[in-house]
mmCIF file of C-alpha atoms in Angstrom:
data_model
loop_
_atom_site.group_PDB
_atom_site.id
_atom_site.type_symbol
_atom_site.label_atom_id
_atom_site.label_comp_id
_atom_site.label_asym_id
_atom_site.label_seq_id
_atom_site.Cartn_x
_atom_site.Cartn_y
_atom_site.Cartn_z
ATOM 1 C CA MET A 1 -35.784 44.295 -1.169
ATOM 2 C CA SER A 2 -36.201 47.226 0.270
ATOM 3 C CA MET A 3 -36.815 48.204 4.322
ATOM 4 C CA TRP A 4 -36.840 51.729 5.960
ATOM 5 C CA TRP A 5 -37.318 52.761 9.142
ATOM 6 C CA SER A 6 -37.104 56.021 11.071
ATOM 7 C CA LEU A 7 -36.380 57.636 13.980
ATOM 8 C CA HIS A 8 -37.373 60.420 16.107
ATOM 9 C CA LEU A 9 -34.293 61.097 18.608
ATOM 10 C CA ARG A 10 -33.056 63.792 21.342
ATOM 11 C CA ARG A 11 -30.608 66.520 20.035
ATOM 12 C CA GLU A 12 -27.933 64.444 22.816
ATOM 13 C CA ALA A 13 -24.780 62.824 22.666
ATOM 14 C CA ALA A 14 -26.365 59.169 24.228
ATOM 15 C CA SER A 15 -28.612 59.295 20.623
ATOM 16 C CA VAL A 16 -25.878 58.802 18.410
ATOM 17 C CA PRO A 17 -24.457 55.869 19.417
ATOM 18 C CA LEU A 18 -28.407 54.261 19.244
ATOM 19 C CA ALA A 19 -28.622 55.209 15.620
ATOM 20 C CA ARG A 20 -25.391 54.215 14.296
ATOM 21 C CA ARG A 21 -26.108 50.714 16.338
ATOM 22 C CA LEU A 22 -29.759 50.662 14.674
ATOM 23 C CA LEU A 23 -27.553 51.210 11.295
ATOM 24 C CA ILE A 24 -25.722 48.437 11.917
ATOM 25 C CA GLY A 25 -27.278 46.046 13.072
ATOM 26 C CA THR A 26 -30.078 46.517 10.175
ATOM 27 C CA MET A 27 -27.120 46.411 7.178
ATOM 28 C CA GLU A 28 -25.872 43.513 9.255
ATOM 29 C CA THR A 29 -29.355 41.211 9.275
ATOM 30 C CA ALA A 30 -30.042 42.378 5.470
ATOM 31 C CA GLY A 31 -26.122 40.380 4.649
ATOM 32 C CA VAL A 32 -24.274 44.203 3.415
ATOM 33 C CA ASP A 33 -20.787 43.877 3.326
ATOM 34 C CA PRO A 34 -18.962 44.603 6.853
ATOM 35 C CA ASP A 35 -16.891 47.670 5.262
ATOM 36 C CA VAL A 36 -19.708 49.117 3.824
ATOM 37 C CA SER A 37 -22.175 48.893 6.856
ATOM 38 C CA TYR A 38 -18.619 50.394 8.480
ATOM 39 C CA ASP A 39 -18.489 54.012 6.164
ATOM 40 C CA LEU A 40 -22.051 54.470 6.550
ATOM 41 C CA SER A 41 -22.687 53.894 10.550
ATOM 42 C CA VAL A 42 -19.579 56.573 10.712
ATOM 43 C CA ALA A 43 -20.957 58.639 8.631
ATOM 44 C CA LEU A 44 -24.132 58.830 10.177
ATOM 45 C CA SER A 45 -22.206 59.635 13.182
ATOM 46 C CA GLU A 46 -20.650 62.077 11.966
ATOM 47 C CA ALA A 47 -24.076 63.282 10.727
ATOM 48 C CA CYS A 48 -26.177 62.911 13.777
ATOM 49 C CA ALA A 49 -23.765 64.429 16.017
ATOM 50 C CA ASN A 50 -23.823 67.439 13.692
ATOM 51 C CA ALA A 51 -27.476 67.430 14.333
ATOM 52 C CA VAL A 52 -26.601 67.033 18.212
ATOM 53 C CA GLU A 53 -24.096 70.232 18.234
ATOM 54 C CA HIS A 54 -25.830 72.975 15.938
ATOM 55 C CA GLY A 55 -29.389 71.131 16.060
ATOM 56 C CA GLY A 56 -31.465 74.243 17.268
ATOM 57 C CA THR A 57 -32.127 76.012 20.675
ATOM 58 C CA PRO A 58 -32.696 74.011 23.534
ATOM 59 C CA ALA A 59 -37.032 73.224 23.405
ATOM 60 C CA PRO A 60 -39.111 75.228 27.044
ATOM 61 C CA GLY A 61 -37.604 73.402 30.478
ATOM 62 C CA GLY A 62 -34.314 73.660 28.483
ATOM 63 C CA GLN A 63 -35.457 69.744 26.860
ATOM 64 C CA ALA A 64 -32.642 69.444 24.060
ATOM 65 C CA GLY A 65 -35.095 69.085 20.897
ATOM 66 C CA ALA A 66 -35.430 66.549 18.623
ATOM 67 C CA TYR A 67 -34.340 65.185 15.361
ATOM 68 C CA ARG A 68 -34.979 62.861 12.807
ATOM 69 C CA VAL A 69 -32.764 60.146 11.092
ATOM 70 C CA THR A 70 -34.144 58.018 8.237
ATOM 71 C CA ALA A 71 -32.394 54.817 6.331
ATOM 72 C CA TYR A 72 -33.649 53.363 3.108
ATOM 73 C CA LEU A 73 -32.484 49.649 2.113
ATOM 74 C CA ASP A 74 -33.656 49.376 -1.436
ATOM 75 C CA GLY A 75 -32.171 46.861 -4.036
ATOM 76 C CA GLU A 76 -27.688 47.970 -4.221
ATOM 77 C CA LYS A 77 -28.191 51.538 -2.967
ATOM 78 C CA CYS A 78 -28.652 53.062 0.656
ATOM 79 C CA ARG A 79 -29.688 56.125 1.099
ATOM 80 C CA ILE A 80 -30.102 58.599 4.637
ATOM 81 C CA GLU A 81 -31.497 61.436 5.730
ATOM 82 C CA VAL A 82 -30.569 63.621 9.094
ATOM 83 C CA ALA A 83 -32.917 66.453 9.813
ATOM 84 C CA ASP A 84 -32.770 68.938 12.334
ATOM 85 C CA SER A 85 -34.333 72.049 13.251
ATOM 86 C CA GLY A 86 -31.648 74.380 13.970
ATOM 87 C CA PRO A 87 -30.046 77.035 12.052
ATOM 88 C CA GLY A 88 -29.298 75.427 8.833
ATOM 89 C CA PHE A 89 -26.749 75.548 6.040
ATOM 90 C CA VAL A 90 -24.085 78.246 5.473
ATOM 91 C CA PRO A 91 -23.582 77.100 1.510
ATOM 92 C CA VAL A 92 -21.199 74.545 1.214
ATOM 93 C CA ALA A 93 -18.153 77.221 -0.413
ATOM 94 C CA THR A 94 -17.547 78.779 2.890
ATOM 95 C CA LEU A 95 -16.876 75.442 4.617
ATOM 96 C CA PRO A 96 -12.869 75.503 6.137
ATOM 97 C CA ALA A 97 -11.308 73.235 3.962
ATOM 98 C CA SER A 98 -8.539 73.231 6.667
ATOM 99 C CA GLU A 99 -7.486 69.625 8.215
ATOM 100 C CA THR A 100 -6.490 72.012 10.955
ATOM 101 C CA ALA A 101 -9.714 73.851 11.302
ATOM 102 C CA GLU A 102 -12.748 74.019 14.089
ATOM 103 C CA HIS A 103 -15.836 72.716 12.596
ATOM 104 C CA GLY A 104 -16.722 71.280 9.154
ATOM 105 C CA ARG A 105 -14.070 67.951 9.234
ATOM 106 C CA GLY A 106 -17.320 66.094 9.969
ATOM 107 C CA LEU A 107 -19.212 66.858 6.463
ATOM 108 C CA CYS A 108 -16.075 66.015 4.963
ATOM 109 C CA LEU A 109 -15.703 63.145 6.228
ATOM 110 C CA ILE A 110 -19.345 62.144 5.416
ATOM 111 C CA GLN A 111 -18.029 63.028 1.826
ATOM 112 C CA GLU A 112 -15.706 60.846 1.348
ATOM 113 C CA LEU A 113 -17.367 57.695 2.636
ATOM 114 C CA ALA A 114 -20.823 57.785 0.484
ATOM 115 C CA ASP A 115 -21.099 57.838 -3.130
ATOM 116 C CA HIS A 116 -23.876 60.975 -3.151
ATOM 117 C CA VAL A 117 -23.853 63.949 -0.671
ATOM 118 C CA HIS A 118 -26.256 66.532 -0.548
ATOM 119 C CA PHE A 119 -26.229 69.305 2.074
ATOM 120 C CA GLY A 120 -29.257 71.624 2.122
ATOM 121 C CA ASN A 121 -32.200 73.073 4.085
ATOM 122 C CA LYS A 122 -35.994 72.943 4.843
ATOM 123 C CA PRO A 123 -37.826 75.093 3.718
ATOM 124 C CA GLY A 124 -39.792 77.835 5.722
ATOM 125 C CA ARG A 125 -39.037 76.670 9.300
ATOM 126 C CA GLY A 126 -35.760 76.216 8.787
ATOM 127 C CA GLY A 127 -33.140 73.054 9.599
ATOM 128 C CA ALA A 128 -30.547 71.319 8.053
ATOM 129 C CA VAL A 129 -30.536 67.804 5.944
ATOM 130 C CA ILE A 130 -27.682 65.841 5.606
ATOM 131 C CA SER A 131 -29.029 63.244 2.605
ATOM 132 C CA PHE A 132 -26.409 60.347 1.769
ATOM 133 C CA ASP A 133 -26.674 57.100 -0.604
ATOM 134 C CA LYS A 134 -24.164 54.854 -1.253
ATOM 135 C CA ILE A 135 -24.385 51.854 -2.456
ATOM 136 C CA LEU A 136 -24.722 48.188 -1.612
ATOM 137 C CA LYS A 137 -21.547 45.165 -1.646
ATOM 138 C CA TRP A 138 -23.818 42.220 -0.157
ATOM 139 C CA ARG A 139 -21.853 39.261 1.943
ATOM 140 C CA GLU A 140 -21.931 35.981 -0.510
ATOM 141 C CA ASP A 141 -24.048 34.464 2.776
ATOM 142 C CA THR A 142 -26.442 36.320 2.712
ATOM 143 C CA PRO A 143 -29.528 35.541 3.175
ATOM 144 C CA LEU A 144 -32.053 37.890 1.579
ATOM 145 C CA VAL A 145 -30.697 38.391 -1.206
ATOM 146 C CA THR A 146 -31.728 36.533 -4.778
ATOM 147 C CA ALA A 147 -29.728 35.953 -7.515
#
């Protein structure tokens, strides 16, 4: 089975649970193990919160601007990408490693919950891109997975 979806969201706090609920619904419908779905939904929430907080300056007229979330389920893997139009990331080596640090804990959490993570910057116009993968496990009663 292979499917994907993409959202263009306003950089507002209300967009974070919307993206999370869509991902959980997709995973549940596809028959993904709930523990894997939960890990991916927490990682997605952290990536979206990062885009909302750091994803750029408000658009003309005081509007919040936007960011993009794309999710791919392809075979045994899920890949999620969150891209914004902010200033981009500082080199990962300079992120705070302390548990008491004000910023950077969400990125560390994404690294713990996913199997592979990439933090990068879009070329040209700028903006940050967080992409992460996780190997999927399926529920035993999964209707969409063929043996």
